[in-house]
mmCIF file of C-alpha atoms and ligand atoms in Angstrom:
data_model
loop_
_atom_site.group_PDB
_atom_site.id
_atom_site.type_symbol
_atom_site.label_atom_id
_atom_site.label_comp_id
_atom_site.label_asym_id
_atom_site.label_seq_id
_atom_site.Cartn_x
_atom_site.Cartn_y
_atom_site.Cartn_z
ATOM 1 C CA MET A 297 -4.362 21.208 14.257
ATOM 2 C CA THR A 298 -7.059 19.322 12.370
ATOM 3 C CA SER A 299 -5.999 19.832 8.750
ATOM 4 C CA ASN A 300 -5.710 16.130 8.116
ATOM 5 C CA ALA A 301 -8.177 14.784 10.618
ATOM 6 C CA LEU A 302 -11.045 13.611 8.436
ATOM 7 C CA ASN A 303 -9.167 12.691 5.262
ATOM 8 C CA PHE A 304 -10.503 9.404 3.818
ATOM 9 C CA SER A 305 -8.632 9.770 0.546
ATOM 10 C CA GLY A 306 -7.468 6.694 -1.367
ATOM 11 C CA GLY A 307 -4.016 8.194 -1.703
ATOM 12 C CA PRO A 308 -2.049 10.162 -0.821
ATOM 13 C CA GLY A 309 -3.601 9.201 2.462
ATOM 14 C CA ALA A 310 -3.900 10.717 5.908
ATOM 15 C CA LEU A 311 -0.788 10.959 8.097
ATOM 16 C CA PRO A 312 -0.669 10.900 11.911
ATOM 17 C CA GLU A 313 -1.032 14.338 13.526
ATOM 18 C CA THR A 314 2.159 13.938 15.559
ATOM 19 C CA VAL A 315 4.077 13.107 12.368
ATOM 20 C CA LEU A 316 2.705 16.238 10.699
ATOM 21 C CA GLU A 317 3.734 18.363 13.676
ATOM 22 C CA GLN A 318 7.296 17.032 13.637
ATOM 23 C CA THR A 319 7.413 17.455 9.853
ATOM 24 C CA ARG A 320 6.304 21.086 10.118
ATOM 25 C CA GLU A 321 9.137 21.746 12.519
ATOM 26 C CA ALA A 322 11.664 19.841 10.396
ATOM 27 C CA ILE A 323 10.816 21.860 7.288
ATOM 28 C CA VAL A 324 12.073 24.944 9.119
ATOM 29 C CA ALA A 325 14.903 23.271 11.062
ATOM 30 C CA LEU A 326 15.630 19.716 12.090
ATOM 31 C CA PRO A 327 16.194 19.490 15.846
ATOM 32 C CA GLU A 328 19.352 17.420 15.231
ATOM 33 C CA THR A 329 21.047 19.635 12.630
ATOM 34 C CA GLY A 330 19.426 23.066 12.765
ATOM 35 C CA LEU A 331 18.938 22.899 8.981
ATOM 36 C CA SER A 332 15.731 22.425 7.032
ATOM 37 C CA VAL A 333 15.105 18.782 6.120
ATOM 38 C CA LEU A 334 14.468 20.028 2.568
ATOM 39 C CA GLY A 335 18.080 21.179 2.290
ATOM 40 C CA MET A 336 19.790 18.218 3.934
ATOM 41 C CA SER A 337 22.470 16.555 1.848
ATOM 42 C CA HIS A 338 21.941 12.931 0.936
ATOM 43 C CA ARG A 339 25.672 12.469 1.525
ATOM 44 C CA SER A 340 25.503 13.748 5.129
ATOM 45 C CA ALA A 341 26.064 11.541 8.168
ATOM 46 C CA TRP A 342 22.567 12.584 9.282
ATOM 47 C CA PHE A 343 20.990 11.069 6.170
ATOM 48 C CA LYS A 344 23.058 7.885 6.409
ATOM 49 C CA ALA A 345 21.808 7.452 9.985
ATOM 50 C CA LEU A 346 18.243 8.206 8.874
ATOM 51 C CA VAL A 347 18.220 5.505 6.179
ATOM 52 C CA ASP A 348 19.742 3.053 8.647
ATOM 53 C CA GLU A 349 17.030 3.840 11.158
ATOM 54 C CA ALA A 350 14.244 3.555 8.571
ATOM 55 C CA GLU A 351 15.578 0.135 7.607
ATOM 56 C CA GLN A 352 16.008 -1.037 11.208
ATOM 57 C CA ASN A 353 12.532 0.164 12.185
ATOM 58 C CA LEU A 354 10.998 -1.709 9.263
ATOM 59 C CA ARG A 355 13.009 -4.830 10.074
ATOM 60 C CA ALA A 356 11.818 -4.706 13.684
ATOM 61 C CA LEU A 357 8.159 -4.030 12.828
ATOM 62 C CA LEU A 358 8.097 -6.811 10.218
ATOM 63 C CA GLY A 359 10.390 -9.277 11.956
ATOM 64 C CA LEU A 360 12.634 -9.389 8.869
ATOM 65 C CA ASP A 361 15.826 -11.373 8.929
ATOM 66 C CA ARG A 362 19.153 -10.762 7.175
ATOM 67 C CA ASP A 363 18.161 -12.876 4.169
ATOM 68 C CA TYR A 364 16.156 -9.893 3.014
ATOM 69 C CA ALA A 365 17.494 -6.632 1.629
ATOM 70 C CA VAL A 366 15.483 -3.485 2.347
ATOM 71 C CA THR A 367 15.625 -0.744 -0.289
ATOM 72 C CA PHE A 368 14.107 2.703 -0.733
ATOM 73 C CA GLN A 369 13.490 3.572 -4.372
ATOM 74 C CA GLN A 370 11.669 6.168 -6.479
ATOM 75 C CA GLY A 371 9.204 5.805 -9.357
ATOM 76 C CA GLY A 372 6.343 4.502 -7.224
ATOM 77 C CA SER A 373 4.769 1.101 -7.520
ATOM 78 C CA SER A 374 4.307 1.648 -11.251
ATOM 79 C CA LEU A 375 8.083 1.490 -11.740
ATOM 80 C CA GLN A 376 8.146 -1.772 -9.772
ATOM 81 C CA PHE A 377 5.547 -3.159 -12.221
ATOM 82 C CA ALA A 378 8.208 -2.752 -14.935
ATOM 83 C CA MET A 379 11.358 -3.529 -12.931
ATOM 84 C CA ILE A 380 10.144 -6.821 -11.467
ATOM 85 C CA PRO A 381 9.796 -8.621 -14.819
ATOM 86 C CA MET A 382 12.988 -6.950 -16.119
ATOM 87 C CA ASN A 383 14.939 -8.318 -13.156
ATOM 88 C CA PHE A 384 13.287 -11.591 -12.252
ATOM 89 C CA ALA A 385 11.679 -13.145 -15.347
ATOM 90 C CA ARG A 386 14.266 -15.779 -16.246
ATOM 91 C CA ASP A 387 15.210 -16.804 -19.775
ATOM 92 C CA ALA A 388 14.997 -20.459 -18.775
ATOM 93 C CA GLY A 389 12.126 -22.023 -16.856
ATOM 94 C CA ALA A 390 8.459 -21.109 -16.906
ATOM 95 C CA PRO A 391 7.344 -17.470 -17.229
ATOM 96 C CA PRO A 392 6.088 -15.431 -14.282
ATOM 97 C CA GLU A 393 2.427 -15.709 -13.366
ATOM 98 C CA TYR A 394 0.084 -12.868 -12.459
ATOM 99 C CA VAL A 395 -3.116 -12.728 -10.453
ATOM 100 C CA THR A 396 -5.395 -10.113 -12.040
ATOM 101 C CA SER A 397 -7.857 -9.275 -9.314
ATOM 102 C CA GLY A 398 -8.548 -5.586 -9.888
ATOM 103 C CA TYR A 399 -7.364 -2.307 -11.315
ATOM 104 C CA TRP A 400 -3.831 -2.237 -9.907
ATOM 105 C CA SER A 401 -2.960 -5.881 -10.444
ATOM 106 C CA GLY A 402 -4.361 -5.427 -13.965
ATOM 107 C CA ARG A 403 -1.842 -2.643 -14.516
ATOM 108 C CA ALA A 404 0.977 -4.852 -13.227
ATOM 109 C CA THR A 405 -0.127 -7.699 -15.510
ATOM 110 C CA GLN A 406 -0.208 -5.389 -18.552
ATOM 111 C CA GLU A 407 3.190 -3.891 -17.839
ATOM 112 C CA ALA A 408 4.822 -7.295 -17.433
ATOM 113 C CA ALA A 409 3.572 -8.332 -20.877
ATOM 114 C CA LYS A 410 5.675 -5.566 -22.435
ATOM 115 C CA VAL A 411 8.824 -7.029 -20.934
ATOM 116 C CA THR A 412 8.349 -10.790 -20.894
ATOM 117 C CA ALA A 413 6.086 -13.689 -21.724
ATOM 118 C CA ARG A 414 3.819 -14.041 -18.702
ATOM 119 C CA ARG A 415 0.857 -16.136 -17.708
ATOM 120 C CA VAL A 416 -2.342 -14.955 -16.072
ATOM 121 C CA ALA A 417 -2.881 -17.366 -13.187
ATOM 122 C CA TRP A 418 -6.326 -15.991 -12.320
ATOM 123 C CA ASP A 419 -8.523 -13.228 -13.724
ATOM 124 C CA GLY A 420 -11.482 -11.752 -11.847
ATOM 125 C CA ARG A 421 -12.626 -9.371 -14.582
ATOM 126 C CA ALA A 422 -15.630 -11.463 -15.727
ATOM 127 C CA MET A 423 -16.904 -11.375 -12.132
ATOM 128 C CA GLY A 424 -16.487 -7.611 -11.940
ATOM 129 C CA TYR A 425 -13.492 -7.774 -9.583
ATOM 130 C CA ARG A 426 -15.633 -8.446 -6.529
ATOM 131 C CA GLN A 427 -13.889 -11.532 -5.224
ATOM 132 C CA LEU A 428 -10.425 -13.077 -4.850
ATOM 133 C CA PRO A 429 -8.918 -16.512 -5.381
ATOM 134 C CA SER A 430 -7.096 -18.571 -2.792
ATOM 135 C CA LEU A 431 -3.407 -18.172 -3.649
ATOM 136 C CA ASP A 432 -2.310 -21.643 -2.604
ATOM 137 C CA ALA A 433 -5.058 -23.274 -4.698
ATOM 138 C CA LEU A 434 -3.992 -21.641 -7.965
ATOM 139 C CA ASP A 435 -2.710 -23.780 -10.801
ATOM 140 C CA VAL A 436 0.778 -22.293 -11.100
ATOM 141 C CA ALA A 437 3.705 -23.933 -12.906
ATOM 142 C CA PRO A 438 6.080 -25.252 -10.241
ATOM 143 C CA ASP A 439 9.031 -23.631 -12.005
ATOM 144 C CA ALA A 440 7.289 -20.299 -12.638
ATOM 145 C CA ALA A 441 9.746 -17.409 -12.266
ATOM 146 C CA TYR A 442 7.437 -15.889 -9.659
ATOM 147 C CA LEU A 443 3.781 -15.339 -8.792
ATOM 148 C CA HIS A 444 2.730 -11.686 -8.540
ATOM 149 C CA TYR A 445 -0.366 -10.374 -6.778
ATOM 150 C CA VAL A 446 -1.725 -7.232 -5.126
ATOM 151 C CA SER A 447 -2.527 -7.911 -1.470
ATOM 152 C CA ASN A 448 -5.151 -5.178 -1.248
ATOM 153 C CA GLU A 449 -7.009 -3.930 -4.319
ATOM 154 C CA THR A 450 -7.207 -0.251 -3.470
ATOM 155 C CA VAL A 451 -9.805 0.689 -6.091
ATOM 156 C CA GLU A 452 -12.294 -2.157 -5.642
ATOM 157 C CA GLY A 453 -11.791 -2.603 -1.901
ATOM 158 C CA LEU A 454 -10.760 -6.277 -1.946
ATOM 159 C CA GLN A 455 -8.157 -7.680 0.423
ATOM 160 C CA PHE A 456 -6.493 -11.069 0.531
ATOM 161 C CA PRO A 457 -6.345 -12.687 3.960
ATOM 162 C CA VAL A 458 -2.838 -12.636 5.468
ATOM 163 C CA PHE A 459 -0.908 -15.263 3.507
ATOM 164 C CA ASP A 460 0.890 -17.832 5.613
ATOM 165 C CA SER A 461 1.238 -21.100 3.686
ATOM 166 C CA ALA A 462 3.789 -22.496 1.284
ATOM 167 C CA PRO A 463 3.544 -20.364 -1.877
ATOM 168 C CA PRO A 464 3.181 -22.207 -5.205
ATOM 169 C CA ALA A 465 6.103 -20.185 -6.681
ATOM 170 C CA PRO A 466 8.369 -17.384 -5.407
ATOM 171 C CA LEU A 467 5.751 -14.923 -4.219
ATOM 172 C CA ILE A 468 5.919 -11.194 -5.008
ATOM 173 C CA ALA A 469 3.320 -8.866 -3.512
ATOM 174 C CA ASP A 470 2.417 -5.260 -4.181
ATOM 175 C CA MET A 471 1.324 -4.179 -0.698
ATOM 176 C CA SER A 472 1.065 -0.486 -1.521
ATOM 177 C CA SER A 473 -2.262 -0.035 0.228
ATOM 178 C CA ASP A 474 -1.988 -2.395 3.201
ATOM 179 C CA PHE A 475 1.714 -2.497 4.100
ATOM 180 C CA LEU A 476 2.275 -2.085 7.867
ATOM 181 C CA ALA A 477 -1.476 -2.330 8.503
ATOM 182 C CA GLN A 478 -1.107 -5.761 10.113
ATOM 183 C CA PRO A 479 1.616 -8.343 10.816
ATOM 184 C CA ILE A 480 2.831 -10.142 7.675
ATOM 185 C CA ALA A 481 4.478 -13.569 7.399
ATOM 186 C CA CYS A 482 7.402 -12.037 5.491
ATOM 187 C CA ASN A 483 9.308 -15.302 5.198
ATOM 188 C CA ARG A 484 6.617 -16.551 2.796
ATOM 189 C CA TYR A 485 7.612 -13.922 0.265
ATOM 190 C CA ALA A 486 10.379 -13.515 -2.281
ATOM 191 C CA MET A 487 9.630 -9.798 -2.475
ATOM 192 C CA ILE A 488 7.240 -7.254 -0.984
ATOM 193 C CA TYR A 489 6.941 -3.684 -2.185
ATOM 194 C CA ALA A 490 4.863 -0.675 -1.263
ATOM 195 C CA HIS A 491 5.042 2.958 -2.188
ATOM 196 C CA ALA A 492 4.712 5.347 0.737
ATOM 197 C CA GLN A 493 1.752 7.505 -0.184
ATOM 198 C CA LYS A 494 -1.084 5.277 1.026
ATOM 199 C CA ASN A 495 0.039 4.064 4.420
ATOM 200 C CA LEU A 496 3.643 5.107 5.106
ATOM 201 C CA GLY A 497 4.269 8.728 4.230
ATOM 202 C CA PRO A 498 4.251 11.154 1.311
ATOM 203 C CA ALA A 499 4.721 10.182 -2.347
ATOM 204 C CA GLY A 500 8.291 9.895 -3.593
ATOM 205 C CA VAL A 501 9.623 6.779 -1.938
ATOM 206 C CA THR A 502 8.835 3.097 -2.439
ATOM 207 C CA VAL A 503 9.945 0.391 -0.016
ATOM 208 C CA ALA A 504 11.074 -2.868 -1.637
ATOM 209 C CA VAL A 505 11.987 -5.849 0.560
ATOM 210 C CA ILE A 506 13.780 -8.459 -1.532
ATOM 211 C CA HIS A 507 15.026 -11.919 -0.624
ATOM 212 C CA ARG A 508 18.728 -11.956 -1.442
ATOM 213 C CA SER A 509 18.489 -15.226 -3.396
ATOM 214 C CA LEU A 510 16.348 -13.407 -5.956
ATOM 215 C CA LEU A 511 19.140 -10.926 -6.652
ATOM 216 C CA GLU A 512 21.261 -13.724 -8.107
ATOM 217 C CA ARG A 513 18.819 -14.114 -10.979
ATOM 218 C CA ILE A 514 19.119 -10.601 -12.307
ATOM 219 C CA PRO A 515 20.547 -10.509 -15.841
ATOM 220 C CA ASP A 516 23.560 -8.309 -16.468
ATOM 221 C CA GLY A 517 23.205 -5.339 -18.772
ATOM 222 C CA LEU A 518 20.183 -3.591 -17.279
ATOM 223 C CA PRO A 519 20.501 0.178 -16.886
ATOM 224 C CA ALA A 520 21.970 0.649 -13.402
ATOM 225 C CA ILE A 521 18.964 2.456 -11.990
ATOM 226 C CA LEU A 522 16.624 -0.335 -13.115
ATOM 227 C CA ASP A 523 18.763 -3.090 -11.588
ATOM 228 C CA PHE A 524 17.717 -3.917 -8.007
ATOM 229 C CA ARG A 525 21.324 -4.784 -7.160
ATOM 230 C CA THR A 526 22.300 -1.122 -7.616
ATOM 231 C CA HIS A 527 19.923 -0.024 -4.861
ATOM 232 C CA VAL A 528 21.053 -2.795 -2.535
ATOM 233 C CA ALA A 529 24.771 -2.161 -3.178
ATOM 234 C CA HIS A 530 24.476 1.611 -2.661
ATOM 235 C CA GLY A 531 22.325 1.465 0.454
ATOM 236 C CA SER A 532 19.467 3.202 -1.404
ATOM 237 C CA ASN A 533 21.793 6.131 -2.119
ATOM 238 C CA TYR A 534 22.873 5.535 -5.730
ATOM 239 C CA ASN A 535 21.514 8.810 -7.043
ATOM 240 C CA THR A 536 19.871 11.587 -5.007
ATOM 241 C CA PRO A 537 17.217 9.851 -2.937
ATOM 242 C CA PRO A 538 13.960 11.511 -1.795
ATOM 243 C CA VAL A 539 15.369 12.681 1.543
ATOM 244 C CA PHE A 540 12.147 14.363 2.680
ATOM 245 C CA ALA A 541 9.909 11.370 1.912
ATOM 246 C CA ILE A 542 12.305 8.990 3.688
ATOM 247 C CA TYR A 543 12.344 11.350 6.681
ATOM 248 C CA VAL A 544 8.550 11.346 6.998
ATOM 249 C CA LEU A 545 8.440 7.569 6.472
ATOM 250 C CA THR A 546 10.902 7.167 9.336
ATOM 251 C CA LEU A 547 8.670 9.283 11.589
ATOM 252 C CA VAL A 548 5.736 7.044 10.647
ATOM 253 C CA THR A 549 7.698 3.920 11.608
ATOM 254 C CA ARG A 550 8.525 5.515 14.999
ATOM 255 C CA TRP A 551 4.838 6.374 15.456
ATOM 256 C CA LEU A 552 3.843 2.777 14.697
ATOM 257 C CA ARG A 553 6.374 1.469 17.184
ATOM 258 C CA ASP A 554 6.020 4.013 20.010
ATOM 259 C CA GLU A 555 2.476 5.392 19.837
ATOM 260 C CA ILE A 556 0.599 2.440 18.321
ATOM 261 C CA GLY A 557 2.702 -0.381 19.756
ATOM 262 C CA GLY A 558 3.534 -2.389 16.627
ATOM 263 C CA LEU A 559 1.681 -4.101 13.814
ATOM 264 C CA ALA A 560 -0.504 -6.405 15.924
ATOM 265 C CA ALA A 561 -1.835 -3.381 17.796
ATOM 266 C CA MET A 562 -2.300 -1.545 14.489
ATOM 267 C CA GLN A 563 -4.266 -4.502 13.150
ATOM 268 C CA ARG A 564 -6.640 -4.440 16.128
ATOM 269 C CA ILE A 565 -7.342 -0.745 15.580
ATOM 270 C CA ASN A 566 -7.817 -1.258 11.826
ATOM 271 C CA ALA A 567 -10.170 -4.179 12.435
ATOM 272 C CA ARG A 568 -12.352 -2.045 14.736
ATOM 273 C CA LYS A 569 -12.490 0.805 12.231
ATOM 274 C CA ALA A 570 -13.476 -1.505 9.360
ATOM 275 C CA ALA A 571 -16.056 -3.359 11.461
ATOM 276 C CA ARG A 572 -17.641 -0.067 12.464
ATOM 277 C CA LEU A 573 -17.915 1.183 8.876
ATOM 278 C CA TYR A 574 -19.124 -2.104 7.367
ATOM 279 C CA SER A 575 -21.749 -2.581 10.061
ATOM 280 C CA THR A 576 -22.998 0.963 9.470
ATOM 281 C CA LEU A 577 -23.243 0.309 5.727
ATOM 282 C CA ASP A 578 -24.867 -3.104 6.247
ATOM 283 C CA ALA A 579 -27.443 -1.506 8.542
ATOM 284 C CA LEU A 580 -28.474 0.811 5.704
ATOM 285 C CA GLY A 581 -29.705 -2.250 3.808
ATOM 286 C CA GLU A 582 -30.799 -1.639 0.227
ATOM 287 C CA ALA A 583 -29.859 2.023 0.359
ATOM 288 C CA VAL A 584 -26.191 1.249 -0.296
ATOM 289 C CA SER A 585 -24.256 -1.451 -2.055
ATOM 290 C CA ILE A 586 -20.691 -2.466 -1.261
ATOM 291 C CA HIS A 587 -18.557 -3.431 -4.251
ATOM 292 C CA ALA A 588 -16.664 -6.343 -2.637
ATOM 293 C CA HIS A 589 -18.315 -9.651 -1.835
ATOM 294 C CA THR A 590 -18.272 -10.146 1.915
ATOM 295 C CA PRO A 591 -15.367 -12.612 2.419
ATOM 296 C CA TRP A 592 -12.971 -10.311 0.554
ATOM 297 C CA ARG A 593 -13.971 -6.971 2.046
ATOM 298 C CA SER A 594 -10.897 -4.829 2.574
ATOM 299 C CA GLN A 595 -10.079 -3.293 5.939
ATOM 300 C CA MET A 596 -8.278 -0.476 4.142
ATOM 301 C CA ASN A 597 -10.548 0.669 1.305
ATOM 302 C CA VAL A 598 -14.320 0.447 1.312
ATOM 303 C CA ALA A 599 -15.852 0.979 -2.156
ATOM 304 C CA PHE A 600 -19.609 1.522 -2.097
ATOM 305 C CA THR A 601 -22.413 3.464 -3.719
ATOM 306 C CA PHE A 602 -25.837 4.820 -2.910
ATOM 307 C CA GLY A 603 -26.735 3.383 -6.312
ATOM 308 C CA ASP A 604 -26.920 6.562 -8.307
ATOM 309 C CA ARG A 605 -24.429 9.243 -9.178
ATOM 310 C CA ARG A 606 -26.492 12.148 -7.956
ATOM 311 C CA LEU A 607 -26.923 10.555 -4.537
ATOM 312 C CA ASP A 608 -23.214 9.745 -4.298
ATOM 313 C CA GLU A 609 -22.353 13.328 -5.212
ATOM 314 C CA ALA A 610 -24.884 14.631 -2.695
ATOM 315 C CA PHE A 611 -23.240 12.550 0.021
ATOM 316 C CA VAL A 612 -19.762 13.810 -0.894
ATOM 317 C CA GLU A 613 -21.153 17.351 -0.552
ATOM 318 C CA ALA A 614 -22.944 16.648 2.753
ATOM 319 C CA ALA A 615 -19.810 15.034 4.156
ATOM 320 C CA ARG A 616 -17.637 17.927 3.034
ATOM 321 C CA GLU A 617 -19.816 20.301 5.044
ATOM 322 C CA GLN A 618 -18.816 18.299 8.111
ATOM 323 C CA GLY A 619 -15.136 18.411 7.209
ATOM 324 C CA ILE A 620 -15.033 14.860 5.831
ATOM 325 C CA VAL A 621 -13.050 14.699 2.586
ATOM 326 C CA GLY A 622 -11.594 12.258 0.061
ATOM 327 C CA LEU A 623 -14.700 10.090 -0.461
ATOM 328 C CA GLU A 624 -14.890 10.143 -4.256
ATOM 329 C CA GLY A 625 -14.432 6.684 -5.803
ATOM 330 C CA HIS A 626 -11.495 5.969 -8.123
ATOM 331 C CA ARG A 627 -12.039 7.376 -11.620
ATOM 332 C CA SER A 628 -12.146 3.842 -13.066
ATOM 333 C CA LEU A 629 -15.005 2.644 -10.835
ATOM 334 C CA GLY A 630 -16.937 5.758 -9.781
ATOM 335 C CA GLY A 631 -19.146 5.627 -6.697
ATOM 336 C CA LEU A 632 -17.679 6.282 -3.274
ATOM 337 C CA ARG A 633 -14.652 5.011 -1.415
ATOM 338 C CA ALA A 634 -13.645 5.478 2.188
ATOM 339 C CA SER A 635 -10.002 4.622 2.856
ATOM 340 C CA LEU A 636 -9.183 3.616 6.407
ATOM 341 C CA TYR A 637 -5.385 3.762 6.325
ATOM 342 C CA ASN A 638 -3.395 3.465 9.543
ATOM 343 C CA ALA A 639 -3.485 7.182 10.332
ATOM 344 C CA VAL A 640 -7.288 7.447 10.034
ATOM 345 C CA THR A 641 -8.484 7.544 13.638
ATOM 346 C CA GLU A 642 -11.396 5.739 15.252
ATOM 347 C CA PRO A 643 -13.182 9.035 16.078
ATOM 348 C CA ALA A 644 -12.848 10.018 12.398
ATOM 349 C CA VAL A 645 -14.533 6.760 11.371
ATOM 350 C CA ASP A 646 -17.284 7.365 13.924
ATOM 351 C CA THR A 647 -17.893 10.793 12.404
ATOM 352 C CA LEU A 648 -18.112 9.285 8.922
ATOM 353 C CA CYS A 649 -20.520 6.582 10.129
ATOM 354 C CA GLU A 650 -22.797 9.161 11.736
ATOM 355 C CA ALA A 651 -22.794 11.207 8.535
ATOM 356 C CA LEU A 652 -23.700 8.119 6.478
ATOM 357 C CA THR A 653 -26.586 7.160 8.721
ATOM 358 C CA GLU A 654 -27.927 10.690 8.884
ATOM 359 C CA PHE A 655 -27.727 11.053 5.092
ATOM 360 C CA ALA A 656 -29.538 7.754 4.504
ATOM 361 C CA LEU A 657 -32.296 8.630 7.010
ATOM 362 C CA GLN A 658 -32.900 11.985 5.333
ATOM 363 C CA ARG A 659 -33.331 10.308 1.939
ATOM 364 C CA ALA A 660 -35.484 7.407 3.148
HETATM 365 C C1 LIG B 1835 -1.965 3.386 -5.813
HETATM 366 C C2 LIG B 1835 -1.445 2.038 -6.160
HETATM 367 C C3 LIG B 1835 -0.449 1.844 -7.143
HETATM 368 C C4 LIG B 1835 0.112 2.986 -7.972
HETATM 369 O O1 LIG B 1835 1.253 3.462 -7.386
HETATM 370 P P1 LIG B 1835 2.161 4.647 -7.949
HETATM 371 O O2 LIG B 1835 3.130 4.874 -6.840
HETATM 372 O O3 LIG B 1835 1.264 5.815 -8.200
HETATM 373 O O4 LIG B 1835 2.810 4.156 -9.174
HETATM 374 C C5 LIG B 1835 0.030 0.563 -7.335
HETATM 375 N N1 LIG B 1835 -0.436 -0.482 -6.620
HETATM 376 C C6 LIG B 1835 -1.398 -0.329 -5.690
HETATM 377 C C7 LIG B 1835 -1.887 -1.518 -4.922
HETATM 378 C C8 LIG B 1835 -1.925 0.931 -5.434
HETATM 379 O O5 LIG B 1835 -2.879 1.071 -4.493
#
């Protein structure tokens, strides 16, 4: 089965072949219950055990302690953009601060403004979103409600280094496109969230890891579904959860643990894949340009262009003939983008690199 093998899409992303095989079987009948996963009740003992396992697997992979609640929600990361200021922007004290470093953090910054006063702690727009600030050097009010940033800018291909210092304010990160790609110093964060469809599974579920002290700040009177406490109190089973998406996510966490060997091993693989692609692109010299400035190059998303739309389109076509798909850049930026999520294999990256070199040689 190679349906997914050379998928470099920005999202939904590739999934591991063994996960797809188990999913195919589970759609017909789960080995444990004999029923299709698509018809499993969210009130069944099977589902309760599944959510528990998903949580435990995430806790083990991330090294999370009991001070953090783990929730599975719907609405994607875009709903988190709205819920975070609704829940955590206090009436008293300084407003939340936002790092605007690209398309997705820009969306988060805009959404917050509809809910609360908020400050922009850093804005990379004038520099074309090609570089990132150092989080601990930002001028953030010491009593800011929180500091929000996007750890990996999926569209522009910019990635913050792993953050492991004292944050200037309670730190909230959207890790939608690099969650579980490397070890994270979780105890530096007040909250981490990531939807599944880039690195963890299919669309429909969003993981939110929240420090319990943050829950005490939530104002009363929010609609229940928009109040993080509801999801914590009901074990992510307040209303019908996305059973199928949580099932596939659980398979992905088992794959990370058993086949990959944890997040440090995943990071080594991801680093090799990114190094291989960047060195191929660098070797093409003037023929290509990479959007991100070198220190902030993302290991997950590589945004680049042959410098002209016709050439980019010709490469997408040439790649497609070799079974390589998903290389179109995000609609807001154009150009090309190769996404190297966890499930993208090293041989797949080698195939892409060969196609790039061959294409550039033919045009030279
Ligand atoms: C794709 C993406 C989003 C959008 O997520 P939805 O689940 O579609 O709302 C948000 N943040 C980041 C970093 C993304 O890459």
